[in-house]
Amino acid sequence: VAPGPLHTKYGCQVLQNIRNHSSRGSPAYYWPWMSNYLQGLQAGLFEVARTVKRKAPLCIVVQDTHYKELHVNLQRIVIEILLGMDRSLHARHDFAVTSSRSRMNPRARLHLRDRDNVESLLVFR
């Protein structure tokens, strides 16, 4: 899988959900921003996977996020991208996020009363 169009079914669904969200800025601002972010993430993962030896462990730390009330499981996106690059998930360790900058913004807290984010160590081979 080479960089370019997004190669993750779940990631494409997230982008569609953001584009179709009722929030005024979703299709014109947030959708292009998130699309660019995910394509950049994919390109970066492609480069890392290309340069790390095939049998060497590839360790990535990733934290999920939210767009308004929509949960964005970045761990799943990273896993789908790297599985598409013939890497296998060897281990996953999840940790609760106890502090987040998004909790500082009172308007963000309106969308989800209790955001339980997870940070994960993903180990691929």
PDB file of N, CA, C and O in Angstrom, residues 5-6 9 14-15 18-19 26 30 37 39-40 54 56 58 63 65 72 79 81 84 91 94 97 105 113 115-116 123:
ATOM      1  N   PRO A   5      -4.684   7.812  -1.609  1.00  0.00           N
ATOM      2  CA  PRO A   5      -6.029   7.691  -1.028  1.00  0.00           C
ATOM      3  C   PRO A   5      -5.970   6.866   0.256  1.00  0.00           C
ATOM      4  O   PRO A   5      -5.137   5.975   0.395  1.00  0.00           O
ATOM      5  N   LEU A   6      -6.857   7.158   1.148  1.00  0.00           N
ATOM      6  CA  LEU A   6      -6.879   6.482   2.441  1.00  0.00           C
ATOM      7  C   LEU A   6      -7.221   5.004   2.268  1.00  0.00           C
ATOM      8  O   LEU A   6      -8.183   4.656   1.598  1.00  0.00           O
ATOM      9  N   LYS A   9     -10.939   1.144   5.730  1.00  0.00           N
ATOM     10  CA  LYS A   9     -12.404   1.212   5.623  1.00  0.00           C
ATOM     11  C   LYS A   9     -12.990   2.040   6.763  1.00  0.00           C
ATOM     12  O   LYS A   9     -13.845   2.898   6.546  1.00  0.00           O
ATOM     13  N   VAL A  14     -15.193   7.232   9.115  1.00  0.00           N
ATOM     14  CA  VAL A  14     -15.042   8.379  10.013  1.00  0.00           C
ATOM     15  C   VAL A  14     -15.119   9.673   9.210  1.00  0.00           C
ATOM     16  O   VAL A  14     -15.822  10.621   9.590  1.00  0.00           O
ATOM     17  N   LEU A  15     -14.406   9.722   8.093  1.00  0.00           N
ATOM     18  CA  LEU A  15     -14.426  10.926   7.260  1.00  0.00           C
ATOM     19  C   LEU A  15     -15.833  11.209   6.742  1.00  0.00           C
ATOM     20  O   LEU A  15     -16.268  12.366   6.726  1.00  0.00           O
ATOM     21  N   ILE A  18     -17.910  12.702   9.544  1.00  0.00           N
ATOM     22  CA  ILE A  18     -17.550  14.103   9.790  1.00  0.00           C
ATOM     23  C   ILE A  18     -18.124  14.990   8.692  1.00  0.00           C
ATOM     24  O   ILE A  18     -18.710  16.037   8.966  1.00  0.00           O
ATOM     25  N   ARG A  19     -17.981  14.566   7.452  1.00  0.00           N
ATOM     26  CA  ARG A  19     -18.492  15.355   6.318  1.00  0.00           C
ATOM     27  C   ARG A  19     -20.006  15.555   6.417  1.00  0.00           C
ATOM     28  O   ARG A  19     -20.534  16.606   6.086  1.00  0.00           O
ATOM     29  N   SER A  26     -18.408  21.399   9.518  1.00  0.00           N
ATOM     30  CA  SER A  26     -17.961  20.030   9.258  1.00  0.00           C
ATOM     31  C   SER A  26     -17.528  19.784   7.818  1.00  0.00           C
ATOM     32  O   SER A  26     -16.402  19.345   7.590  1.00  0.00           O
ATOM     33  N   TYR A  30     -13.658  21.011   8.839  1.00  0.00           N
ATOM     34  CA  TYR A  30     -13.170  19.862   9.604  1.00  0.00           C
ATOM     35  C   TYR A  30     -12.949  18.632   8.747  1.00  0.00           C
ATOM     36  O   TYR A  30     -11.998  17.874   8.950  1.00  0.00           O
ATOM     37  N   TYR A  37      -5.156  15.030   7.616  1.00  0.00           N
ATOM     38  CA  TYR A  37      -4.474  14.432   8.773  1.00  0.00           C
ATOM     39  C   TYR A  37      -4.325  12.922   8.592  1.00  0.00           C
ATOM     40  O   TYR A  37      -3.235  12.357   8.783  1.00  0.00           O
ATOM     41  N   GLN A  39      -4.500  11.124   5.819  1.00  0.00           N
ATOM     42  CA  GLN A  39      -3.622  10.795   4.698  1.00  0.00           C
ATOM     43  C   GLN A  39      -2.154  11.000   5.084  1.00  0.00           C
ATOM     44  O   GLN A  39      -1.292  10.216   4.690  1.00  0.00           O
ATOM     45  N   GLY A  40      -1.878  12.048   5.867  1.00  0.00           N
ATOM     46  CA  GLY A  40      -0.519  12.263   6.365  1.00  0.00           C
ATOM     47  C   GLY A  40      -0.090  11.165   7.325  1.00  0.00           C
ATOM     48  O   GLY A  40       1.062  10.714   7.302  1.00  0.00           O
ATOM     49  N   ARG A  54      11.686  -5.973   8.233  1.00  0.00           N
ATOM     50  CA  ARG A  54      10.454  -6.749   8.216  1.00  0.00           C
ATOM     51  C   ARG A  54      10.195  -7.505   9.524  1.00  0.00           C
ATOM     52  O   ARG A  54       9.097  -7.533  10.017  1.00  0.00           O
ATOM     53  N   ALA A  56      11.624  -6.844  12.481  1.00  0.00           N
ATOM     54  CA  ALA A  56      11.864  -5.998  13.656  1.00  0.00           C
ATOM     55  C   ALA A  56      10.529  -5.510  14.213  1.00  0.00           C
ATOM     56  O   ALA A  56       9.577  -5.282  13.463  1.00  0.00           O
ATOM     57  N   LEU A  58       7.797  -2.991  15.430  1.00  0.00           N
ATOM     58  CA  LEU A  58       7.441  -1.619  15.108  1.00  0.00           C
ATOM     59  C   LEU A  58       6.442  -1.185  16.183  1.00  0.00           C
ATOM     60  O   LEU A  58       5.345  -1.736  16.255  1.00  0.00           O
ATOM     61  N   GLN A  63      -3.392   7.702  20.569  1.00  0.00           N
ATOM     62  CA  GLN A  63      -4.522   7.990  21.455  1.00  0.00           C
ATOM     63  C   GLN A  63      -5.756   8.258  20.612  1.00  0.00           C
ATOM     64  O   GLN A  63      -5.696   8.972  19.608  1.00  0.00           O
ATOM     65  N   THR A  65      -9.568   9.823  19.819  1.00  0.00           N
ATOM     66  CA  THR A  65     -10.017  11.209  19.929  1.00  0.00           C
ATOM     67  C   THR A  65     -11.509  11.275  19.636  1.00  0.00           C
ATOM     68  O   THR A  65     -12.164  10.259  19.444  1.00  0.00           O
ATOM     69  N   VAL A  72     -13.480   8.798  17.495  1.00  0.00           N
ATOM     70  CA  VAL A  72     -12.560   8.465  16.407  1.00  0.00           C
ATOM     71  C   VAL A  72     -11.518   7.510  16.989  1.00  0.00           C
ATOM     72  O   VAL A  72     -10.638   7.915  17.747  1.00  0.00           O
ATOM     73  N   ILE A  79      -4.090   0.385  12.964  1.00  0.00           N
ATOM     74  CA  ILE A  79      -4.026  -1.073  12.784  1.00  0.00           C
ATOM     75  C   ILE A  79      -4.433  -1.452  11.359  1.00  0.00           C
ATOM     76  O   ILE A  79      -3.740  -2.236  10.697  1.00  0.00           O
ATOM     77  N   ILE A  81      -4.339   0.353   8.633  1.00  0.00           N
ATOM     78  CA  ILE A  81      -3.331   0.808   7.672  1.00  0.00           C
ATOM     79  C   ILE A  81      -2.143  -0.149   7.667  1.00  0.00           C
ATOM     80  O   ILE A  81      -1.671  -0.589   6.613  1.00  0.00           O
ATOM     81  N   GLY A  84      -2.703  -3.525   6.177  1.00  0.00           N
ATOM     82  CA  GLY A  84      -2.682  -3.399   4.726  1.00  0.00           C
ATOM     83  C   GLY A  84      -1.282  -3.314   4.157  1.00  0.00           C
ATOM     84  O   GLY A  84      -1.080  -3.464   2.949  1.00  0.00           O
ATOM     85  N   ALA A  91       1.061  -7.132  19.651  1.00  0.00           N
ATOM     86  CA  ALA A  91       0.571  -6.857  21.003  1.00  0.00           C
ATOM     87  C   ALA A  91      -0.090  -5.488  21.034  1.00  0.00           C
ATOM     88  O   ALA A  91       0.238  -4.605  20.241  1.00  0.00           O
ATOM     89  N   ASP A  94      -3.444  -1.069  26.352  1.00  0.00           N
ATOM     90  CA  ASP A  94      -4.265   0.129  26.487  1.00  0.00           C
ATOM     91  C   ASP A  94      -4.101   0.735  27.876  1.00  0.00           C
ATOM     92  O   ASP A  94      -3.985   0.016  28.867  1.00  0.00           O
ATOM     93  N   VAL A  97      -6.519   7.479  29.719  1.00  0.00           N
ATOM     94  CA  VAL A  97      -5.961   8.833  29.699  1.00  0.00           C
ATOM     95  C   VAL A  97      -6.590   9.599  30.855  1.00  0.00           C
ATOM     96  O   VAL A  97      -7.811   9.758  30.906  1.00  0.00           O
ATOM     97  N   ASN A 105     -11.571  22.713  27.532  1.00  0.00           N
ATOM     98  CA  ASN A 105     -12.495  23.524  26.751  1.00  0.00           C
ATOM     99  C   ASN A 105     -13.928  23.221  27.184  1.00  0.00           C
ATOM    100  O   ASN A 105     -14.442  22.140  26.928  1.00  0.00           O
ATOM    101  N   ARG A 113     -20.300  14.302  27.888  1.00  0.00           N
ATOM    102  CA  ARG A 113     -20.139  14.581  29.318  1.00  0.00           C
ATOM    103  C   ARG A 113     -18.897  13.912  29.883  1.00  0.00           C
ATOM    104  O   ARG A 113     -18.189  14.462  30.690  1.00  0.00           O
ATOM    105  N   ARG A 115     -15.670  11.929  28.527  1.00  0.00           N
ATOM    106  CA  ARG A 115     -14.823  11.383  27.466  1.00  0.00           C
ATOM    107  C   ARG A 115     -13.765  10.496  28.088  1.00  0.00           C
ATOM    108  O   ARG A 115     -12.854  10.978  28.740  1.00  0.00           O
ATOM    109  N   ASP A 116     -13.898   9.231  27.867  1.00  0.00           N
ATOM    110  CA  ASP A 116     -12.910   8.288  28.366  1.00  0.00           C
ATOM    111  C   ASP A 116     -11.973   7.916  27.227  1.00  0.00           C
ATOM    112  O   ASP A 116     -12.253   6.998  26.462  1.00  0.00           O
ATOM    113  N   VAL A 123       2.152  -2.860  19.011  1.00  0.00           N
ATOM    114  CA  VAL A 123       3.414  -3.474  18.589  1.00  0.00           C
ATOM    115  C   VAL A 123       3.127  -4.360  17.390  1.00  0.00           C
ATOM    116  O   VAL A 123       2.322  -5.293  17.469  1.00  0.00           O
TER     117      VAL A 123
END
